[in-house]
XYZ file of C-alpha atoms in Angstrom:
734
model
C 36.125 -7.038 4.154
C 32.726 -5.688 3.406
C 29.443 -4.908 4.981
C 27.012 -7.243 3.545
C 27.555 -10.834 1.581
C 24.796 -11.865 0.343
C 23.928 -16.359 0.251
C 21.866 -17.178 -2.998
C 21.784 -20.289 -3.218
C 20.771 -21.785 -6.595
C 18.799 -24.562 -8.081
C 16.281 -24.425 -11.287
C 15.177 -21.281 -11.251
C 17.344 -20.005 -14.561
C 14.265 -18.149 -15.463
C 13.882 -15.848 -12.029
C 18.298 -15.803 -11.589
C 18.588 -12.986 -13.734
C 16.110 -10.201 -11.979
C 17.612 -11.447 -8.216
C 21.230 -10.977 -8.887
C 20.430 -8.048 -11.524
C 17.958 -6.448 -8.108
C 20.902 -6.908 -5.808
C 23.650 -5.821 -8.323
C 21.735 -3.409 -8.890
C 21.670 -1.520 -5.479
C 22.332 2.176 -4.942
C 24.330 0.198 -2.054
C 27.438 -1.181 -3.707
C 29.391 -2.792 -0.216
C 28.521 -5.713 -0.801
C 29.846 -9.566 -2.051
C 27.114 -11.894 -3.711
C 27.972 -15.672 -2.809
C 25.836 -17.655 -5.601
C 26.162 -21.768 -4.973
C 24.805 -23.244 -7.846
C 23.354 -26.490 -5.792
C 24.253 -28.492 -8.899
C 20.840 -27.047 -11.524
C 20.278 -29.155 -13.603
C 19.305 -26.560 -15.638
C 21.595 -23.273 -17.067
C 21.624 -21.068 -13.637
C 25.543 -22.374 -13.036
C 26.498 -21.257 -16.789
C 24.083 -17.757 -15.625
C 26.582 -17.570 -12.428
C 29.596 -17.719 -14.467
C 28.312 -14.231 -17.433
C 27.362 -12.355 -13.918
C 30.443 -13.194 -12.361
C 32.578 -12.717 -15.875
C 31.489 -9.365 -15.662
C 31.468 -8.105 -11.985
C 33.739 -8.932 -9.378
C 31.371 -8.984 -6.106
C 30.414 -12.487 -7.315
C 31.924 -15.181 -7.112
C 30.357 -18.249 -7.298
C 30.848 -21.477 -6.651
C 29.648 -25.255 -8.542
C 28.606 -27.827 -6.090
C 29.205 -31.168 -7.470
C 26.016 -32.893 -5.994
C 23.145 -31.869 -5.623
C 22.164 -31.107 -1.644
C 19.093 -28.493 -0.839
C 18.523 -25.393 -0.178
C 19.731 -25.369 3.684
C 23.089 -26.757 2.789
C 24.232 -24.889 0.077
C 23.417 -22.440 2.346
C 26.076 -23.935 3.822
C 28.375 -24.064 1.754
C 28.426 -19.736 0.716
C 28.603 -19.499 4.650
C 32.729 -20.700 5.196
C 33.005 -17.655 2.486
C 31.687 -14.462 3.628
C 33.986 -11.910 4.661
C 31.079 -9.855 5.215
C 30.082 -7.917 8.206
C 26.635 -9.556 7.904
C 25.096 -12.559 5.830
C 21.917 -12.203 3.715
C 19.792 -14.911 2.713
C 18.502 -14.504 -0.313
C 16.355 -16.855 -2.492
C 16.694 -16.991 -5.620
C 13.798 -16.152 -6.690
C 13.184 -13.597 -4.747
C 14.353 -10.157 -5.209
C 15.458 -7.368 -3.534
C 14.306 -3.451 -3.711
C 15.507 -0.620 -4.827
C 17.328 1.200 -1.244
C 16.428 -1.845 -0.006
C 20.781 -2.422 1.259
C 21.495 1.048 1.698
C 17.798 1.397 4.601
C 19.284 -1.772 5.743
C 22.658 -0.304 6.077
C 21.524 2.695 7.370
C 19.430 0.583 10.200
C 22.656 -0.861 10.943
C 24.194 1.956 11.710
C 21.758 3.136 13.653
C 21.475 0.403 15.698
C 24.884 -0.366 16.621
C 25.075 -3.095 14.698
C 23.063 -5.917 17.117
C 23.462 -9.038 16.181
C 19.884 -9.868 13.886
C 18.107 -7.146 12.508
C 14.688 -7.595 11.272
C 12.888 -6.114 7.414
C 9.791 -6.306 6.213
C 8.927 -7.408 2.240
C 6.122 -7.916 0.272
C 4.248 -10.715 -1.408
C 4.530 -10.233 -5.939
C 2.236 -13.189 -7.067
C 2.427 -14.303 -10.518
C -0.390 -13.412 -11.810
C 0.688 -9.495 -10.634
C -0.809 -8.168 -7.430
C 1.220 -7.763 -4.261
C 0.455 -7.979 -0.697
C 2.574 -6.484 2.029
C 3.223 -8.893 4.401
C -0.325 -8.290 6.441
C 2.142 -8.070 10.254
C 4.368 -4.832 9.089
C 2.537 -3.540 11.890
C 5.142 -6.068 14.381
C 8.468 -3.952 12.719
C 6.592 -0.722 13.069
C 5.753 -0.769 16.346
C 9.164 -1.818 17.633
C 10.880 1.267 17.720
C 13.194 2.781 16.718
C 16.261 0.569 19.462
C 17.029 -2.027 20.270
C 15.761 -5.437 22.038
C 14.626 -9.239 22.055
C 12.689 -11.490 21.896
C 11.800 -11.932 26.076
C 11.694 -7.963 25.724
C 9.632 -7.574 22.679
C 8.234 -11.451 22.221
C 5.844 -10.198 19.524
C 8.727 -10.215 16.648
C 8.336 -13.839 16.978
C 4.329 -13.538 15.686
C 6.780 -12.966 11.811
C 6.898 -15.376 9.562
C 9.455 -17.514 10.865
C 12.198 -17.047 7.604
C 15.424 -16.581 7.228
C 15.523 -14.676 4.358
C 13.577 -11.288 5.728
C 17.188 -10.755 8.288
C 20.305 -9.937 8.132
C 22.907 -11.804 10.588
C 25.718 -10.824 11.641
C 28.583 -12.832 11.563
C 30.815 -13.605 14.580
C 26.881 -13.859 16.107
C 26.570 -16.809 13.573
C 30.299 -18.285 13.739
C 29.896 -17.991 18.196
C 27.271 -20.077 18.052
C 27.563 -22.245 15.675
C 24.543 -22.108 13.822
C 24.010 -23.643 10.449
C 20.957 -24.463 8.410
C 20.413 -28.762 8.301
C 19.047 -30.917 5.309
C 15.418 -31.451 4.168
C 12.263 -29.376 4.274
C 11.218 -26.424 6.234
C 15.298 -25.868 7.303
C 14.770 -22.172 8.618
C 12.367 -23.200 11.369
C 15.532 -25.179 13.042
C 17.882 -22.032 12.139
C 14.946 -19.294 13.232
C 13.943 -19.733 16.290
C 18.034 -20.360 17.984
C 19.083 -17.086 16.135
C 16.286 -15.167 17.220
C 15.969 -16.616 21.209
C 20.185 -16.190 21.149
C 20.064 -12.339 19.527
C 21.168 -10.218 22.547
C 20.197 -7.046 20.580
C 17.729 -7.240 17.554
C 16.907 -3.867 15.383
C 13.858 -3.778 12.965
C 12.983 -1.673 9.675
C 9.872 -0.595 9.217
C 10.365 -0.662 4.917
C 9.626 -3.252 2.812
C 13.109 -5.293 1.122
C 12.346 -7.736 -0.714
C 9.762 -8.966 -2.887
C 8.903 -12.666 -2.476
C 7.822 -13.966 -5.770
C 4.471 -16.474 -4.959
C 4.819 -18.996 -8.201
C 2.122 -20.071 -9.731
C 4.159 -24.181 -9.338
C 7.594 -25.421 -8.640
C 7.298 -23.802 -4.499
C 8.840 -27.018 -2.358
C 6.589 -26.426 -0.257
C 3.495 -26.946 -2.257
C 4.523 -30.044 -3.619
C 2.610 -32.908 -2.511
C 5.453 -35.411 -0.757
C 6.712 -37.044 2.100
C 9.315 -34.566 2.461
C 6.719 -32.688 4.612
C 7.457 -35.471 7.587
C 9.980 -32.889 7.617
C 9.283 -30.153 9.960
C 9.127 -33.001 12.717
C 12.837 -33.751 12.714
C 13.383 -29.656 12.086
C 11.066 -28.892 15.309
C 13.209 -32.317 17.177
C 16.506 -29.417 16.468
C 15.058 -27.327 18.138
C 13.680 -28.787 21.020
C 17.820 -30.035 21.073
C 18.897 -27.127 20.909
C 17.114 -25.320 23.915
C 17.319 -28.724 25.868
C 21.244 -28.018 25.826
C 20.401 -24.227 26.342
C 18.900 -23.800 30.154
C 18.247 -19.494 30.324
C 15.702 -20.627 28.149
C 13.579 -23.159 29.160
C 11.264 -20.628 29.645
C 10.566 -21.020 26.126
C 9.323 -24.146 26.071
C 5.835 -23.638 26.232
C 5.564 -21.021 23.252
C 8.184 -23.408 20.998
C 5.730 -26.505 22.273
C 1.872 -24.970 20.898
C 4.058 -23.316 17.640
C 5.291 -27.108 17.175
C 1.703 -28.131 16.963
C 0.397 -25.129 15.526
C 2.600 -25.499 12.675
C 2.189 -28.894 11.661
C -1.998 -29.082 11.811
C -1.135 -26.164 9.208
C 0.685 -28.690 6.789
C -1.720 -30.988 7.054
C -4.881 -28.475 6.659
C -3.444 -28.005 3.139
C -4.419 -29.853 0.647
C -1.783 -29.533 -1.660
C 1.167 -31.103 1.373
C 0.727 -34.467 2.322
C -0.173 -37.456 0.244
C -4.460 -38.370 1.134
C -2.918 -41.802 2.446
C 0.064 -40.845 4.332
C -2.338 -37.918 6.501
C -2.987 -40.349 9.416
C 0.226 -41.750 9.854
C 1.196 -37.191 9.885
C -0.886 -36.912 12.483
C -0.692 -39.581 15.071
C 3.917 -38.988 14.731
C 3.214 -34.920 15.912
C 0.791 -36.194 18.663
C 2.782 -38.575 20.064
C 5.560 -35.362 19.282
C 3.230 -33.195 20.431
C 3.086 -35.692 23.840
C 6.464 -36.150 24.505
C 6.926 -32.635 24.516
C 4.682 -31.298 26.134
C 6.077 -28.847 30.008
C 5.517 -29.972 33.068
C 1.804 -27.683 33.469
C 1.104 -26.434 29.986
C -1.712 -25.397 28.954
C -3.575 -27.259 26.412
C -6.435 -25.814 23.772
C -7.748 -24.366 21.455
C -6.861 -25.506 18.353
C -4.463 -27.597 19.475
C -6.376 -29.862 22.151
C -6.667 -32.012 19.423
C -3.111 -33.217 18.975
C -5.016 -35.427 22.224
C -7.190 -37.186 20.758
C -7.136 -39.549 17.962
C -7.075 -39.114 14.329
C -10.269 -40.443 13.628
C -11.289 -37.266 16.348
C -9.661 -35.617 14.288
C -11.629 -35.391 10.870
C -14.669 -35.226 12.980
C -13.802 -32.010 14.565
C -12.295 -31.527 10.796
C -15.975 -32.427 9.342
C -18.129 -29.958 12.093
C -15.375 -27.372 11.233
C -16.657 -27.407 7.702
C -20.278 -28.069 8.302
C -20.370 -25.433 11.564
C -18.179 -22.352 8.071
C -21.409 -23.330 6.218
C -24.145 -23.641 8.180
C -22.685 -19.620 9.656
C -22.299 -18.923 5.700
C -25.938 -19.862 5.218
C -26.919 -17.718 8.474
C -25.265 -14.681 7.106
C -27.222 -14.722 3.512
C -30.386 -15.426 5.304
C -29.917 -12.791 7.938
C -28.701 -10.170 5.594
C -31.479 -10.739 3.164
C -34.384 -10.711 5.669
C -31.972 -6.768 6.608
C -32.081 -5.670 3.603
C -36.182 -6.724 3.464
C -36.076 -4.535 6.018
C -34.138 -1.431 5.031
C -36.257 -1.745 2.446
C -39.861 -1.641 3.750
C -37.620 1.271 6.276
C -36.675 3.420 3.768
C -39.534 2.720 1.745
C -41.734 4.152 4.775
C -39.073 7.387 4.501
C -39.497 7.512 0.943
C -43.252 8.354 1.200
C -42.102 11.308 3.658
C -41.889 14.841 2.531
C -39.059 15.980 1.427
C -36.927 18.261 4.968
C -35.980 21.191 1.958
C -33.294 22.317 4.827
C -31.569 18.789 5.305
C -28.500 17.970 3.576
C -26.249 15.057 3.447
C -22.319 14.663 2.090
C -19.909 12.657 0.511
C -16.022 12.612 -0.222
C -13.550 9.942 -1.263
C -15.984 6.875 -1.698
C -16.665 8.250 2.554
C -14.066 8.232 3.805
C -14.939 10.831 5.977
C -15.048 15.673 5.420
C -13.311 15.718 3.082
C -12.790 17.934 -0.397
C -15.073 19.786 -1.699
C -17.826 18.348 -0.243
C -16.166 19.282 2.774
C -15.404 23.261 1.914
C -19.179 23.228 1.118
C -20.614 21.772 4.556
C -18.401 24.812 6.419
C -19.749 27.072 4.056
C -23.219 26.359 4.298
C -22.577 26.038 9.221
C -21.627 29.044 8.517
C -23.841 30.681 5.859
C -26.711 29.169 6.560
C -26.747 27.268 9.746
C -30.723 26.649 8.968
C -29.587 24.135 6.814
C -28.892 20.661 8.362
C -25.819 18.547 7.674
C -25.233 15.373 7.488
C -21.500 13.510 6.313
C -22.087 9.842 4.851
C -18.977 7.491 7.173
C -18.084 3.847 5.017
C -17.821 2.041 9.135
C -17.290 2.779 12.850
C -13.628 3.495 12.271
C -13.975 6.212 9.426
C -17.149 8.071 12.240
C -14.540 7.495 14.522
C -12.187 10.248 13.627
C -14.974 12.504 12.899
C -14.988 16.218 14.443
C -17.328 15.465 17.529
C -19.674 18.339 16.233
C -20.712 16.936 12.876
C -23.391 14.509 12.696
C -22.888 11.139 10.489
C -24.723 8.034 9.219
C -23.079 5.124 8.601
C -23.474 3.154 5.143
C -26.749 0.985 4.170
C -27.625 1.366 7.941
C -31.226 1.965 9.287
C -30.343 5.617 9.730
C -28.867 6.358 6.964
C -31.375 5.025 4.239
C -34.126 7.696 6.663
C -31.266 11.208 6.269
C -30.897 9.339 2.182
C -35.126 8.840 2.005
C -35.731 12.650 3.277
C -32.935 14.971 2.716
C -33.666 17.527 -0.226
C -30.206 18.244 -1.345
C -26.715 16.067 -1.555
C -23.996 16.508 -2.233
C -20.314 14.044 -3.356
C -17.681 14.042 -4.912
C -17.744 10.548 -6.736
C -20.910 8.646 -7.159
C -23.549 7.902 -4.563
C -23.809 4.118 -4.850
C -26.011 2.273 -7.424
C -28.824 1.535 -3.779
C -29.335 5.438 -3.966
C -32.907 5.705 -5.704
C -33.169 9.501 -6.576
C -36.324 10.858 -5.248
C -38.435 13.965 -7.494
C -36.847 17.258 -6.531
C -33.882 16.490 -4.630
C -30.616 18.370 -5.196
C -27.405 16.183 -6.321
C -24.409 18.225 -6.622
C -21.612 16.839 -7.949
C -18.550 18.313 -7.069
C -15.596 16.135 -8.382
C -12.558 16.070 -7.320
C -10.784 18.655 -8.726
C -9.393 18.976 -13.011
C -8.769 16.057 -14.934
C -6.006 15.636 -16.859
C -6.028 11.978 -17.379
C -9.174 10.209 -18.933
C -12.496 9.811 -17.381
C -15.772 8.434 -16.873
C -16.676 7.571 -21.137
C -13.510 8.011 -22.972
C -11.908 4.950 -21.274
C -14.450 3.063 -22.705
C -11.309 3.062 -25.579
C -8.610 2.170 -23.501
C -9.723 -1.197 -21.312
C -6.889 -1.028 -18.792
C -7.507 2.407 -17.825
C -11.283 0.750 -16.843
C -10.232 -3.002 -15.524
C -12.743 -4.167 -13.752
C -14.341 -0.099 -14.384
C -18.212 -0.316 -14.807
C -18.004 1.925 -16.895
C -22.071 1.930 -18.662
C -23.090 1.356 -15.091
C -20.928 4.921 -13.753
C -23.246 6.282 -16.436
C -26.561 5.819 -14.659
C -25.742 6.963 -11.586
C -24.061 9.945 -13.502
C -27.215 9.750 -14.581
C -29.610 12.028 -10.991
C -26.379 14.567 -10.982
C -28.477 17.741 -11.277
C -25.473 20.822 -11.274
C -21.447 19.474 -11.836
C -19.604 21.693 -10.607
C -16.674 23.165 -13.010
C -13.272 25.844 -11.729
C -12.827 26.020 -15.730
C -13.592 26.006 -18.745
C -11.952 23.476 -19.563
C -13.222 21.124 -16.683
C -16.821 21.724 -17.704
C -15.864 20.646 -21.763
C -14.340 17.370 -19.849
C -17.017 16.391 -17.136
C -19.217 16.857 -20.538
C -17.882 14.277 -23.129
C -16.568 12.320 -19.816
C -19.859 12.170 -18.442
C -22.933 12.260 -21.371
C -25.483 12.670 -18.820
C -28.715 15.276 -17.971
C -26.762 18.031 -15.726
C -25.679 21.154 -15.603
C -22.604 22.649 -15.803
C -21.706 25.510 -12.990
C -18.820 27.489 -13.455
C -18.356 28.165 -9.512
C -14.878 26.778 -9.177
C -13.226 24.608 -6.630
C -14.759 25.524 -3.202
C -11.704 23.041 -1.315
C -9.378 26.188 -3.642
C -10.510 28.644 -1.547
C -8.838 28.961 0.929
C -5.936 28.875 -1.771
C -6.539 31.752 -3.477
C -7.589 33.838 0.240
C -4.140 32.696 0.951
C -5.143 30.266 4.315
C -2.209 29.488 6.984
C -2.100 26.632 7.357
C 0.237 25.016 10.709
C 1.535 22.060 8.671
C 5.503 23.341 8.598
C 5.150 23.934 12.766
C 3.514 20.258 13.364
C 6.297 18.809 11.691
C 8.860 20.847 12.683
C 9.793 22.051 9.333
C 12.732 25.241 10.014
C 10.987 28.553 9.376
C 13.991 29.309 6.514
C 13.953 25.774 4.489
C 12.425 25.555 1.332
C 9.982 22.887 1.697
C 9.794 20.638 -1.839
C 6.220 18.568 -2.184
C 6.788 15.760 -4.072
C 2.802 14.042 -4.966
C 3.677 11.530 -7.955
C 0.555 9.905 -8.646
C -1.031 5.914 -9.511
C 0.071 4.074 -13.161
C -2.582 2.266 -15.027
C 0.475 0.906 -16.100
C 0.967 -1.169 -13.581
C -1.328 -3.577 -10.912
C -1.736 -1.457 -7.653
C -0.240 1.790 -9.012
C 2.135 1.851 -7.682
C 5.754 3.054 -9.338
C 9.193 4.010 -7.836
C 9.973 7.559 -10.356
C 12.181 9.703 -7.978
C 13.910 7.286 -4.766
C 12.880 10.296 -2.294
C 15.946 9.314 0.048
C 18.324 10.653 -3.091
C 15.978 13.382 -3.914
C 16.429 14.797 -0.596
C 20.280 13.908 -0.445
C 20.231 16.058 -3.511
C 18.668 18.700 -2.230
C 20.189 19.635 -0.112
C 20.885 21.921 3.909
C 18.218 24.562 4.237
C 15.842 22.255 2.179
C 12.467 19.877 3.334
C 10.692 17.382 1.156
C 7.986 16.260 1.848
C 5.780 13.757 0.259
C 2.108 13.167 -0.867
C 1.261 9.886 -2.459
C -2.191 9.132 -3.983
C -4.569 7.977 -1.716
C -4.716 4.582 -3.979
C -2.261 4.071 -2.885
C -1.777 5.075 1.234
C -2.790 1.547 2.784
C -0.916 -0.856 0.468
C 2.901 -1.945 -0.121
C 4.153 2.235 -1.509
C 4.469 3.563 1.884
C 6.771 0.730 2.790
C 9.462 0.247 0.189
C 10.526 3.140 2.065
C 8.735 6.132 2.087
C 7.719 4.847 6.259
C 11.380 4.198 7.358
C 12.335 7.398 5.512
C 9.612 9.332 7.793
C 10.680 8.088 9.789
C 14.349 8.534 10.321
C 13.713 12.448 8.905
C 15.192 13.021 6.058
C 11.698 13.482 4.601
C 8.351 14.363 5.763
C 5.210 11.654 4.747
C 2.459 13.964 3.858
C 0.505 10.603 2.458
C -1.775 10.268 6.163
C -3.022 13.966 6.148
C -6.868 14.907 5.818
C -6.548 17.863 4.183
C -4.880 18.789 1.537
C -4.974 22.420 1.289
C -2.170 22.728 4.186
C 0.055 20.255 2.715
C -0.506 23.329 -0.453
C -0.110 25.988 1.517
C 3.057 24.366 3.652
C 5.354 24.157 -0.278
C 7.141 26.495 -1.478
C 7.467 24.531 -5.216
C 5.797 21.921 -6.518
C 7.222 18.125 -8.113
C 4.651 16.646 -9.478
C 4.296 13.628 -12.199
C 0.157 13.712 -13.838
C -1.674 14.779 -10.389
C -4.593 16.374 -10.402
C -3.147 18.060 -7.532
C -1.375 20.191 -9.698
C -4.035 22.537 -10.546
C -5.468 23.490 -7.278
C -1.597 24.524 -6.332
C -1.495 26.576 -9.452
C -4.071 28.416 -7.422
C -1.007 29.713 -5.445
C 1.531 30.813 -8.020
C 3.878 29.081 -6.933
C 6.432 27.937 -8.635
C 5.460 23.591 -10.594
C 7.733 21.496 -11.491
C 6.535 18.647 -14.012
C 8.187 15.185 -13.706
C 7.613 12.971 -17.114
C 10.351 10.957 -17.775
C 7.313 8.733 -18.347
C 4.958 10.135 -20.857
C 4.437 8.215 -23.303
C 4.108 5.514 -20.873
C 1.516 7.553 -19.637
C -1.171 8.361 -22.516
C -0.850 5.181 -23.954
C -1.851 3.666 -20.695
C -5.047 6.477 -18.979
C -4.527 8.549 -21.996
C -4.717 12.100 -21.559
C -6.219 15.463 -22.420
C -4.045 17.654 -23.364
C -0.454 17.538 -23.922
C 0.955 18.687 -19.999
C 4.874 18.543 -20.911
C 3.973 20.529 -24.270
C 1.402 23.210 -21.596
C 2.961 22.700 -18.551
C 2.617 25.360 -15.249
C 6.732 24.882 -14.828
C 9.681 23.200 -16.321
C 9.278 19.645 -17.452
C 11.974 16.996 -16.561
C 11.704 13.868 -18.740
C 14.973 12.297 -16.320
C 15.578 12.036 -12.533
C 19.124 14.231 -13.513
C 17.694 16.720 -15.922
C 15.017 17.481 -11.912
C 18.105 17.018 -10.094
C 19.695 19.884 -11.952
C 16.724 22.435 -11.438
C 16.392 22.453 -9.130
C 20.916 22.540 -8.589
C 20.938 25.969 -11.871
C 18.059 27.521 -9.445
C 16.160 27.413 -12.577
C 12.978 25.356 -10.979
C 12.305 29.005 -10.544
C 13.605 31.260 -12.454
C 11.762 33.534 -15.116
C 10.874 30.969 -17.501
C 9.397 29.020 -14.774
C 6.909 32.010 -13.918
C 5.332 32.706 -17.666
C 4.489 29.225 -18.104
C 2.825 29.730 -14.948
C 1.202 32.417 -15.393
C -0.406 30.922 -18.984
C -1.297 27.612 -16.883
C -3.272 30.010 -13.924
C -5.046 31.928 -17.003
C -6.908 28.339 -18.501
C -7.494 26.775 -15.173
C -7.530 28.538 -12.413
C -10.113 30.711 -13.835
C -13.307 30.552 -12.295
C -10.742 30.279 -8.805
C -11.766 33.516 -6.826
C -12.192 32.503 -3.479
C -15.913 32.359 -3.418
C -16.883 28.750 -4.801
C -18.105 27.028 -1.611
C -20.579 30.493 -0.775
C -21.348 30.065 -4.675
C -22.512 27.358 -3.848
C -24.311 27.229 -0.656
C -26.006 30.771 -1.768
C -26.576 28.697 -6.095
C -27.412 26.241 -5.050
C -28.844 25.836 -1.589
C -30.937 28.885 -0.564
C -32.009 29.240 -4.353
C -29.829 33.108 -4.021
C -29.165 35.360 -6.584
C -24.838 35.300 -6.277
C -23.671 37.761 -9.055
C -20.399 36.110 -11.140
C -22.217 32.141 -11.220
C -23.201 31.082 -14.450
C -25.171 27.876 -15.357
C -24.881 26.365 -17.901
C -26.585 23.796 -19.704
C -24.300 20.945 -21.724
C -23.707 21.701 -25.204
C -23.494 25.122 -25.375
C -19.760 25.673 -25.210
C -18.739 28.516 -27.597
C -16.206 28.805 -30.300
C -13.103 29.047 -27.915
C -14.139 26.217 -25.940
C -11.787 23.450 -27.708
C -11.508 20.627 -26.404
C -8.311 18.591 -27.693
C -6.409 15.152 -26.740
C -2.695 14.011 -26.155
């Protein structure tokens, strides 16, 4: 008996079907059967299914003699299912890598619940991907099991059949099946969820929900959308037969009204001539099923009125939105004028020689090089007043209580930026910030560059999509000083940003703690045993994939292959921290203790100090980590694609900081054999450190404070003007 029976109904999806089937058959977990139902499809679906069945015994094909629709096609597959759990997969959707393994592990952990609900991501025809906006419902469900009565928020999720797996015996015992018509998921999902005695949640994206440009049944204009009424009649009939569910009637009554009104409001669902009839039928059904004492307010209150009243309310709502939009524009224009006047007023006052304004990572908080300079300034120059710019109230709330801050765009922001003598940032300031004569802008950058930056992106149209290079250079014209950690960076910045700054060979302030072998509490906070070897995996984003995320390594497999005595720590690129990338597997793996997710750690230095070895692809974190003189392994399985799409300043595979793996097999072999820390690894690292850690001596932050903020002389500091390259300052590109 297999663990899963995947039932896949197929109708007019020949263009997507192979991708769907491959996503199942290529899963690392293979204890399943795939029951494909050819719903008398007029295209090539049947032939494709027979082809797959001919080469893979896990595939069973049913050819229906006539088209019966999605729900009944699923029913046709049910009698042939022998698995412990049923998984209804639509034939234009796909499973994510490792999805079945994650579901199987969660089912075992939860001791085989009746239903397991998992997460999904919408994948759009134009290439975009967006995670389910209610993913927090799954995250907050906890590791145990529950019922809808105990955790009603689970019903806030999209009520569809394909974001769940169902214990087959539970389905059989209750006689659940799909009705004909549109919205067939509604009379399946509500009865199933209300009846389940044990429900579990999996906070992991297991399915890509394809958003087709056209061909989606529910986006087709048709009277078939009237089916929604019959489907809710079936839900009400189910509840009526079970007195123990009577308390759910008010919820279902309101849900029905909201669902029908949503269909009515969409422009592509109902023929215009049928909308009045749809409203009246919905209103009649709403009155007939209204529970005694039920509160009818908000949006659904219109169902107690007339069609004319509904139309007037819709028109009033649209008019109100337009009026609010215009009023908002007027308010913003007035506020902009007021801010301009406020800024002009302070711009006429003299600069405050002791005021330093800091920002990092697009105003995200006290981070990176600016944070290191700020902390050193508080230590050795307390007369300097440091003020941080943060992007919003949420970011401000995460700051230590003793950190003075302003929110970008506020009046206080305008005041401090108009009066400040010094500006320290690792990315460009907004274009609205006018540089006053006498002010000093110090640009720290965000580490040593491997990939093309600035003006060099002009020859890489894919990498600079939506990126205005000339505007960026105009903002860079405000720089007075550019901090560098090595001659390579010095040459790159002067080539990539052809502006009028001076390069300062200070080293990277954020690396001082690494050079000085500072201590961190990362291991203690995450409960990592002292005798474990900590392997840090830090991948970067990809410009050849919209959204930037590409799964190059399966973290669960890598953690298993590392074996006992190892802890795998994963830190995604900051731009992927809040996207769907963490939901693909990382969040769930961290919850189960298979890996440690360090993506949200505010201080990168603490993570680096905790690691015994770094595994990365092309992340600039390797240049920082090299200061620790610990092993580095480069996983370069897509190096040609990466260099073609983004461009790199040198061939990392020819001048690496350690061993290079061109496949996962090679990567696992390095750790299995122990060669990741052999003499050759040390030799490569020494050469890399000599080149890229040249100016990092542990005093970079002090050097910035003393020489650039206080104007003092400090031995070992050299300010170099652009264009003064010596004979050995050579910049090549790959």
